[in-house]
Phi, psi and omega in degrees: 000135176240160177234142176220146175241122180251146173263126186238127177265148174106353177277123185236349185206176180293335174296322177295318178301313179297321180297316180295316177298320183294330179274336182270317187301325180285347182295138178301134177092350179277120183262327182207148176222123178234115183252128176249111183299313179290113182098346176064041182261135177236110178263126184234129171259127186210161176261111184294348176283342183249333181213141181260157180302322180300324178291322178297314180296319180297321179296319179293316178299317180297334179279356176101013180245166184240122174276125180253151182288000000 
């Protein structure tokens, strides 16, 4: 199990938090998702054998938010 924290731009409300969780939690290998609206932080626990970081970022981007470096 690995953990990564991504900074995400565009989240403005609790609806955004729910949206980000909703696109990440169903992905194979994702064990936990913790979204902090203040600061735009998304902490993800995942199995790298089942899902890659690029897939996590793509899911967030597809939901209309921007992952920043």
